[in-house]
Amino acid sequence: MADLNLTLKIWRQDGPTEPGGFKTYDISDLNTHMSFLEMLDVLNENLVNSGDEPVAFDHDCREGICGMCSMVINGRPHGPLEGTTTCQLHMRHFNDGDTVTIEPWRAKPFPVLKDLIVDRTPFDRIIQAGGFVSVNTGSAPDGNAIPIGKDISDDAFDAAACIGCGACVAACKNASANLFTAAKISQLALLPQGQTERVERVIGMVKQMDEEGFGHCTNTGACEAECPKEISVDYIRKMNWEFHSANVKG
Amino acid sequence: MLESKIPQGPLADKWTHYKSKVPLVSPANKRRLDIIVIGTGLAGASAASSLAEMGYNVKTFCFQDSPRRAHSIAAQGGINAAKNYQNDGDSVYRLFYDTIKGGDYRSRESNVHRLAEVSSSIIDQCVAQGVPFAREYGGTLDNRSFGGVQVSRTFYARGQTGQQLLLGAYSALSRQIAKGGVKMYNRHEMLDIVKIDGKARGVIVRDLMTGKYERHFGHAVVLATGGYGNVFYLSTNAMASNVTAIWKAHKKGAMFGNPCFTQIHPTCIPVSGDYQSKLTLMSESLRNDGRIWVPKKKGDDRQPRDIPEDERDYYLERRYPAFGNLVPRDVASRAAKERCDEGFGVGPTKLAVYLDFKDAIKRLGQDVVSARYGNLFEMYEKITGDNPYSTPMRIYPAVHYTMGGLWVDYNLMTTVPGLYAIGECNFSDHGANRLGASALMQGLADGYFVLPYTIGEYLSNDIRTPAISTDHEAFEKAEKESKNRNDRLLNNNGSRSVESFHRDLGHIMWDNCGMARNIAGLTKAIGEIQSLKKEFWDKVRVPGRDNVLNPELEKAGRVADFIELGELMVRDALDRSESCGGHFREESQTDEGEAKRDDENFTFASAWDYQGEGTDPVRNKEKLEFEAVQLTQRSYK
Amino acid sequence: MNSYFSSTLFRKTLAALSGLFLVIFLIGHLIGNLQLILLSGEAAQKQFNEYALFMTTNPAVKILSIVTYTSIILHILLTIILVLQSKQARPIGYAVEGGGENSAWASRNMALLGSLLLVFIILHMKSFWYEMHWGAIGNDPSGNKDLYTVTVVAFQNIWYTAFYVFSMIILGFHLSHGIGSGFQTIGLKTRKYLEPIEKTAILFSILIPSAFASIPIILYLQSL
Ligand SMILES: Cc1cc2nc3c(=O)[nH]c(=O)nc-3n(C[C@H](O)[C@H](O)[C@H](O)COP(=O)(O)OP(=O)(O)OC[C@H]3O[C@@H](n4cnc5c(N)ncnc54)[C@H](O)[C@@H]3O)c2cc1C
Ligand code: HEM
Ligand code: FES
């Protein structure tokens, strides 16, 4: 439980239209078993006690599943550890005396709302553009009526594991939302339930993705590398197929 | 006064009869009816989307940045349904019976039976939405077993069942948002309900981004705001889970049912220090293969692997040979506490027991164990830095779920007409203890299959009510109250952080109203909470302003409500001098230290009625009648 | 349909198809160029100049060359549009760039690499293509335009040779990401073929530019 002292450089910004900038804070005597967000809690309690405004950041479950937490730590979305959200990153991965730079997700469609909090509603709108199966409550057949092979269902699951945090966008040099969009499209394209609306879904979702102003995909693979759920870029390949065949079929 | 509105007739037919008799609202009228749904967890999202599909105008609110982030997302283990796909003798009756028994006979038979009846449709609905449940090689749905039952009826999606179910409900909700049937308000927090002529007619919400107060009218208001386990400060709940919505409703006349019934989950990662902000659950499924033990010698400081087999006490297997490590949660939690209190605990804090996979790895091989629990092991290692394949996990019980909540009748309506409560925030179908994988079932049952019918009974009488203007004085007054309270918090100029009050409250609750409760502790706790409340309003410091995003202000409001709730929970715990389910009164136990129910005096659900600031609340009783089951002492021996 | 053609996915796929076609073109171009060094002296001169004549007059080759020009133009146009569009998607950058930890350098610098290639292509065309078509170029003993000599003379210059070699290194980097990426974009890099495609792509991105570069190096050395 060695003690840890850090210098934090944190992006502070009062509101969407206000200018922002980095502020530097020293923080000492941290316990290495703390999570990164608990470290920020300590900072914030210090700030409140000294009459300052605490650093605003999104977080909720602190278990790596809700997708709320979202910060770029030393240039890496969710920090240095692979397959890990910020809330699951622990301070034992930092060294005494380190300087840690913390920035919000950077993308035009994700404007900063305050400090490290950004607006991710474009993701909701992409799902609204077709990321569902149109089945009204009560009209479903028996769950076992359509057998689905384990491999297909596992593949669909791998895509469905997305937590919608936006690290893919944050990591991508083009701020592309291809991985997020592709994951949902692929999940539903793989499953028999998703077949009926396959064409409209991919066309609608891709259109929305473009309209939100996300960049295109250069296949750098940064999204997969930084995705806390390690979602594969193979779904982007699938989405491309889906998209072209949908448009050709019309 | 408390009318539970249970339909007549034999238990198994009540719901069918009810559905064929409940008054309907015509499509044309539905379009003219506005419904407000607070919360987008399993309960809220499923209700909002179903109601919109039916044609109602729905407005939905959540405080996260997206409806997909509601706390339901975190559920790991699974969801129960009486499908009997495994052909192991499961049935609606058995699911009903297990739930009633698991709840230690403190729930309403008719509701629980209905829950078991609709359970099967939930799975169908979710599969149709594209929820990728685990499957067998042949392509059919897979099941696993969960604590407290002897059949395999739990459907699961790896260790992320809640996530997949919620994303299913979220997709249905998204579809309705796109169609215009639902208007979604993210980052909005409900601060109060508005009552006009005794009926719920709207809400006051604060836009968390701009700090603006907004008024919204609805012919009915549905609360689906989740559990209040965070009253204990540390719990497995998400950081922002809170009681505010139902607490405000309570103060406006909705009675609070069984507030003290709290579930303490036996397998969580132990607290490691003061800075700890939340506790992480390790899925109950681990108990299928892991064995729980402590050293036989007090204060044994050896490494676990150096402790020979005959010096280990597998206390659950010893005490409960029939169920062993799979006893229900409350029993497993108390047994762990008992060992630690006796000084057998392990780890730096001595507040932990071992959950050991050595035998499972020997029996099944590391590959099988890793296929079953790999992601949980990884999560454990991420948090603790220990590798569970080579050293046993350390676990300790933690607050997990609140069975208590707003009292509701068979229609899921609270004691305020037009105000409904669904999901974890109602006093629910789980009695004094919830079985694993039943909360997801209940949330979705309420939202998809129960509320959309039962709300018709109320709304069919309301079709002639035109939309009420939000300029109405009731809205005006409620908004002013909410605003004044926030102004007071911001202008308090105190010296203590909100967090520190929350932490103090947590200690009081955990020490006195946690896994074991007694008259002395509870009595003392009431006084402590009252003085904490006073100190809070004297000394709290809330920085920042009202007209911008201000997480500290949000937290302050929530903690203020938690403090008041804490007092009510303690009162309820004090009032119920029996032990039942998760509520263990030390005064009421058998010679062997097992919980002892007092059916003669306590076969009721408590329903607390708020009487105003400074006046003690009044406890009403809903007498619980059991026709289909016989009350017996639960035994898992 | 309209939104199809303006979608980033459509444009990207066209950029990939044109890019991949250029890779095929490169292979053909390389085979031709190798004739500069496989034979020597007069034989090489004759062979190469006949080849050059064939390349500028054969109707089938004409069609192919039109496809090539179109590909180059499409590729350049589309990639420029995409890159500019995506630049707007991140108006404020990061203070600390962590790209090095999550992606290959070449993949993040395709535009830079491509722009350098563009400079190379222009100069290259000026030196050979322009000369062949409109330049004051002499004839060889067989009466064909003597592009061979133009080339040999050009690579007697150390700077010109160095520039060519440098450009091939740039091409190598462009292809090291480009080939695999192209296959991913057009949907052929499935999980099953992921490894073989990636390995072949890297192999190609080393082989093609090295083979191209070997020619001026050898010509330069021969001139010493
Ligand atoms: C770690 C963990 C694991 C679990 N695992 C399982 C399991 O395996 N099986 C199982 O059956 N159960 C499990 N549970 C329990 C189960 O997840 C919950 O009981 C259930 O998901 C609650 O759903 P809900 O819809 O009632 O509320 P929630 O999902 O908590 O949603 C509450 C919603 O209300 C909104 N809200 C709250 N207050 C306000 C307000 N004032 N204004 C506006 N919006 C508000 C929130 O934004 C949110 O959208 C688990 C719980 C935890 C904590
Ligand atoms: C012989 C010449 C060239 C070849 C063989 C070639 C090949 C390729 C290939 C195969 C790709 C991958 C497409 C994909 O990612 O799907 C690519 C990408 C790219 N090329 Fe070229 N290219 C050449 C010349 C150029 C030139 C002259 C430019 C100048 C502008 C250029 C700019 C780019 C850019 C910017 C990309 C990345 C596009 C993106 O961001 O997705 N290329 N190239
Ligand atoms: S806080 Fe939920 S994923 Fe990090």
PDB file of C-alpha atoms in Angstrom, chain B residues 66-201:
ATOM      1  CA  SER B  66     -28.488   8.382 -21.741  1.00  0.00           C
ATOM      2  CA  PRO B  67     -31.352   6.063 -20.874  1.00  0.00           C
ATOM      3  CA  ARG B  68     -29.027   3.140 -21.551  1.00  0.00           C
ATOM      4  CA  ARG B  69     -27.003   3.840 -18.426  1.00  0.00           C
ATOM      5  CA  ALA B  70     -29.621   3.132 -15.777  1.00  0.00           C
ATOM      6  CA  HIS B  71     -28.312   0.996 -12.996  1.00  0.00           C
ATOM      7  CA  SER B  72     -30.018  -2.139 -14.319  1.00  0.00           C
ATOM      8  CA  ILE B  73     -27.079  -2.260 -16.701  1.00  0.00           C
ATOM      9  CA  ALA B  74     -24.906  -3.604 -13.898  1.00  0.00           C
ATOM     10  CA  ALA B  75     -26.844  -6.770 -13.113  1.00  0.00           C
ATOM     11  CA  GLN B  76     -24.633  -9.723 -13.824  1.00  0.00           C
ATOM     12  CA  GLY B  77     -26.089 -13.085 -13.002  1.00  0.00           C
ATOM     13  CA  GLY B  78     -29.343 -13.647 -14.794  1.00  0.00           C
ATOM     14  CA  ILE B  79     -33.094 -13.530 -14.951  1.00  0.00           C
ATOM     15  CA  ASN B  80     -35.510 -16.211 -13.769  1.00  0.00           C
ATOM     16  CA  ALA B  81     -38.419 -17.596 -15.725  1.00  0.00           C
ATOM     17  CA  ALA B  82     -40.603 -20.629 -15.275  1.00  0.00           C
ATOM     18  CA  LYS B  83     -39.992 -22.019 -18.748  1.00  0.00           C
ATOM     19  CA  ASN B  84     -38.997 -25.494 -17.647  1.00  0.00           C
ATOM     20  CA  TYR B  85     -36.773 -25.747 -20.712  1.00  0.00           C
ATOM     21  CA  GLN B  86     -34.464 -27.980 -18.694  1.00  0.00           C
ATOM     22  CA  ASN B  87     -37.261 -30.400 -17.944  1.00  0.00           C
ATOM     23  CA  ASP B  88     -36.308 -30.426 -14.279  1.00  0.00           C
ATOM     24  CA  GLY B  89     -39.817 -30.063 -12.957  1.00  0.00           C
ATOM     25  CA  ASP B  90     -40.077 -26.295 -12.907  1.00  0.00           C
ATOM     26  CA  SER B  91     -43.478 -24.647 -13.156  1.00  0.00           C
ATOM     27  CA  VAL B  92     -45.216 -21.362 -12.500  1.00  0.00           C
ATOM     28  CA  TYR B  93     -46.233 -22.683  -9.119  1.00  0.00           C
ATOM     29  CA  ARG B  94     -42.684 -23.622  -8.208  1.00  0.00           C
ATOM     30  CA  LEU B  95     -41.297 -20.233  -9.180  1.00  0.00           C
ATOM     31  CA  PHE B  96     -44.097 -18.636  -7.210  1.00  0.00           C
ATOM     32  CA  TYR B  97     -43.453 -20.887  -4.251  1.00  0.00           C
ATOM     33  CA  ASP B  98     -39.690 -20.382  -4.262  1.00  0.00           C
ATOM     34  CA  THR B  99     -40.139 -16.620  -4.410  1.00  0.00           C
ATOM     35  CA  ILE B 100     -42.623 -16.580  -1.549  1.00  0.00           C
ATOM     36  CA  LYS B 101     -40.474 -18.875   0.536  1.00  0.00           C
ATOM     37  CA  GLY B 102     -37.270 -17.049  -0.392  1.00  0.00           C
ATOM     38  CA  GLY B 103     -38.981 -13.830   0.697  1.00  0.00           C
ATOM     39  CA  ASP B 104     -39.679 -15.467   4.037  1.00  0.00           C
ATOM     40  CA  TYR B 105     -43.452 -15.134   3.657  1.00  0.00           C
ATOM     41  CA  ARG B 106     -43.556 -11.396   3.725  1.00  0.00           C
ATOM     42  CA  SER B 107     -44.830 -10.753   0.225  1.00  0.00           C
ATOM     43  CA  ARG B 108     -48.269 -10.651  -1.348  1.00  0.00           C
ATOM     44  CA  GLU B 109     -49.277 -14.006  -2.821  1.00  0.00           C
ATOM     45  CA  SER B 110     -51.316 -12.622  -5.697  1.00  0.00           C
ATOM     46  CA  ASN B 111     -48.532 -10.348  -6.964  1.00  0.00           C
ATOM     47  CA  VAL B 112     -45.904 -13.030  -6.734  1.00  0.00           C
ATOM     48  CA  HIS B 113     -48.094 -15.492  -8.580  1.00  0.00           C
ATOM     49  CA  ARG B 114     -48.674 -12.975 -11.338  1.00  0.00           C
ATOM     50  CA  LEU B 115     -44.933 -12.412 -11.548  1.00  0.00           C
ATOM     51  CA  ALA B 116     -44.324 -16.124 -12.014  1.00  0.00           C
ATOM     52  CA  GLU B 117     -47.064 -16.272 -14.640  1.00  0.00           C
ATOM     53  CA  VAL B 118     -45.646 -13.532 -16.844  1.00  0.00           C
ATOM     54  CA  SER B 119     -42.012 -14.564 -16.361  1.00  0.00           C
ATOM     55  CA  SER B 120     -42.077 -16.744 -19.412  1.00  0.00           C
ATOM     56  CA  SER B 121     -43.297 -13.989 -21.741  1.00  0.00           C
ATOM     57  CA  ILE B 122     -40.402 -11.802 -20.637  1.00  0.00           C
ATOM     58  CA  ILE B 123     -37.873 -14.215 -22.050  1.00  0.00           C
ATOM     59  CA  ASP B 124     -39.825 -14.416 -25.310  1.00  0.00           C
ATOM     60  CA  GLN B 125     -40.003 -10.650 -25.567  1.00  0.00           C
ATOM     61  CA  CYS B 126     -36.296 -10.189 -24.911  1.00  0.00           C
ATOM     62  CA  VAL B 127     -35.260 -12.896 -27.348  1.00  0.00           C
ATOM     63  CA  ALA B 128     -37.405 -11.259 -30.020  1.00  0.00           C
ATOM     64  CA  GLN B 129     -35.626  -7.959 -29.402  1.00  0.00           C
ATOM     65  CA  GLY B 130     -32.297  -9.599 -30.148  1.00  0.00           C
ATOM     66  CA  VAL B 131     -30.994 -10.049 -26.609  1.00  0.00           C
ATOM     67  CA  PRO B 132     -28.122 -12.540 -27.032  1.00  0.00           C
ATOM     68  CA  PHE B 133     -28.904 -14.965 -24.213  1.00  0.00           C
ATOM     69  CA  ALA B 134     -26.509 -17.850 -23.672  1.00  0.00           C
ATOM     70  CA  ARG B 135     -27.334 -20.857 -25.831  1.00  0.00           C
ATOM     71  CA  GLU B 136     -26.570 -24.525 -26.002  1.00  0.00           C
ATOM     72  CA  TYR B 137     -24.756 -25.961 -29.004  1.00  0.00           C
ATOM     73  CA  GLY B 138     -28.083 -27.128 -30.393  1.00  0.00           C
ATOM     74  CA  GLY B 139     -29.248 -23.528 -30.524  1.00  0.00           C
ATOM     75  CA  THR B 140     -31.704 -23.571 -27.630  1.00  0.00           C
ATOM     76  CA  LEU B 141     -31.553 -21.278 -24.636  1.00  0.00           C
ATOM     77  CA  ASP B 142     -29.257 -22.253 -21.790  1.00  0.00           C
ATOM     78  CA  ASN B 143     -30.022 -22.007 -18.075  1.00  0.00           C
ATOM     79  CA  ARG B 144     -28.061 -21.996 -14.855  1.00  0.00           C
ATOM     80  CA  SER B 145     -29.089 -22.430 -11.254  1.00  0.00           C
ATOM     81  CA  PHE B 146     -29.012 -19.735  -8.620  1.00  0.00           C
ATOM     82  CA  GLY B 147     -28.939 -19.672  -4.814  1.00  0.00           C
ATOM     83  CA  GLY B 148     -31.999 -20.731  -2.867  1.00  0.00           C
ATOM     84  CA  VAL B 149     -33.631 -22.991  -5.477  1.00  0.00           C
ATOM     85  CA  GLN B 150     -33.222 -26.510  -6.764  1.00  0.00           C
ATOM     86  CA  VAL B 151     -34.061 -26.064 -10.450  1.00  0.00           C
ATOM     87  CA  SER B 152     -32.173 -24.413 -13.308  1.00  0.00           C
ATOM     88  CA  ARG B 153     -34.381 -21.559 -14.403  1.00  0.00           C
ATOM     89  CA  THR B 154     -31.995 -18.669 -14.735  1.00  0.00           C
ATOM     90  CA  PHE B 155     -31.444 -17.278 -18.219  1.00  0.00           C
ATOM     91  CA  TYR B 156     -28.236 -15.372 -18.658  1.00  0.00           C
ATOM     92  CA  ALA B 157     -26.060 -13.497 -21.093  1.00  0.00           C
ATOM     93  CA  ARG B 158     -22.518 -14.192 -19.904  1.00  0.00           C
ATOM     94  CA  GLY B 159     -21.919 -12.092 -16.805  1.00  0.00           C
ATOM     95  CA  GLN B 160     -23.786  -9.153 -18.331  1.00  0.00           C
ATOM     96  CA  THR B 161     -27.424 -10.148 -18.248  1.00  0.00           C
ATOM     97  CA  GLY B 162     -28.636  -6.805 -16.956  1.00  0.00           C
ATOM     98  CA  GLN B 163     -26.742  -4.982 -19.648  1.00  0.00           C
ATOM     99  CA  GLN B 164     -28.195  -7.064 -22.432  1.00  0.00           C
ATOM    100  CA  LEU B 165     -31.727  -6.881 -21.089  1.00  0.00           C
ATOM    101  CA  LEU B 166     -31.480  -3.162 -20.576  1.00  0.00           C
ATOM    102  CA  LEU B 167     -30.083  -2.625 -24.032  1.00  0.00           C
ATOM    103  CA  GLY B 168     -33.074  -4.582 -25.306  1.00  0.00           C
ATOM    104  CA  ALA B 169     -35.485  -2.344 -23.435  1.00  0.00           C
ATOM    105  CA  TYR B 170     -33.464   0.692 -24.455  1.00  0.00           C
ATOM    106  CA  SER B 171     -33.765  -0.303 -28.096  1.00  0.00           C
ATOM    107  CA  ALA B 172     -37.534  -0.583 -27.747  1.00  0.00           C
ATOM    108  CA  LEU B 173     -37.510   2.809 -26.079  1.00  0.00           C
ATOM    109  CA  SER B 174     -35.289   4.251 -28.811  1.00  0.00           C
ATOM    110  CA  ARG B 175     -37.726   3.024 -31.413  1.00  0.00           C
ATOM    111  CA  GLN B 176     -40.548   4.857 -29.689  1.00  0.00           C
ATOM    112  CA  ILE B 177     -38.456   7.992 -29.284  1.00  0.00           C
ATOM    113  CA  ALA B 178     -37.786   7.942 -33.018  1.00  0.00           C
ATOM    114  CA  LYS B 179     -41.481   7.470 -33.702  1.00  0.00           C
ATOM    115  CA  GLY B 180     -42.394  10.346 -31.427  1.00  0.00           C
ATOM    116  CA  GLY B 181     -44.359   8.223 -28.947  1.00  0.00           C
ATOM    117  CA  VAL B 182     -41.864   8.930 -26.201  1.00  0.00           C
ATOM    118  CA  LYS B 183     -40.221  12.224 -25.482  1.00  0.00           C
ATOM    119  CA  MET B 184     -36.969  11.512 -23.679  1.00  0.00           C
ATOM    120  CA  TYR B 185     -35.324  13.884 -21.215  1.00  0.00           C
ATOM    121  CA  ASN B 186     -31.750  12.893 -20.351  1.00  0.00           C
ATOM    122  CA  ARG B 187     -29.831  14.549 -17.551  1.00  0.00           C
ATOM    123  CA  HIS B 188     -33.042  15.607 -15.867  1.00  0.00           C
ATOM    124  CA  GLU B 189     -33.695  14.880 -12.231  1.00  0.00           C
ATOM    125  CA  MET B 190     -37.154  14.676 -10.765  1.00  0.00           C
ATOM    126  CA  LEU B 191     -37.356  16.718  -7.605  1.00  0.00           C
ATOM    127  CA  ASP B 192     -41.006  16.489  -6.683  1.00  0.00           C
ATOM    128  CA  ILE B 193     -44.381  15.243  -7.742  1.00  0.00           C
ATOM    129  CA  VAL B 194     -47.289  17.595  -8.183  1.00  0.00           C
ATOM    130  CA  LYS B 195     -50.671  16.710  -6.744  1.00  0.00           C
ATOM    131  CA  ILE B 196     -53.890  18.341  -7.794  1.00  0.00           C
ATOM    132  CA  ASP B 197     -57.145  17.407  -6.094  1.00  0.00           C
ATOM    133  CA  GLY B 198     -55.397  14.519  -4.402  1.00  0.00           C
ATOM    134  CA  LYS B 199     -54.195  12.977  -7.635  1.00  0.00           C
ATOM    135  CA  ALA B 200     -50.699  12.853  -9.071  1.00  0.00           C
ATOM    136  CA  ARG B 201     -50.714  15.243 -12.005  1.00  0.00           C
TER     137      ARG B 201
END
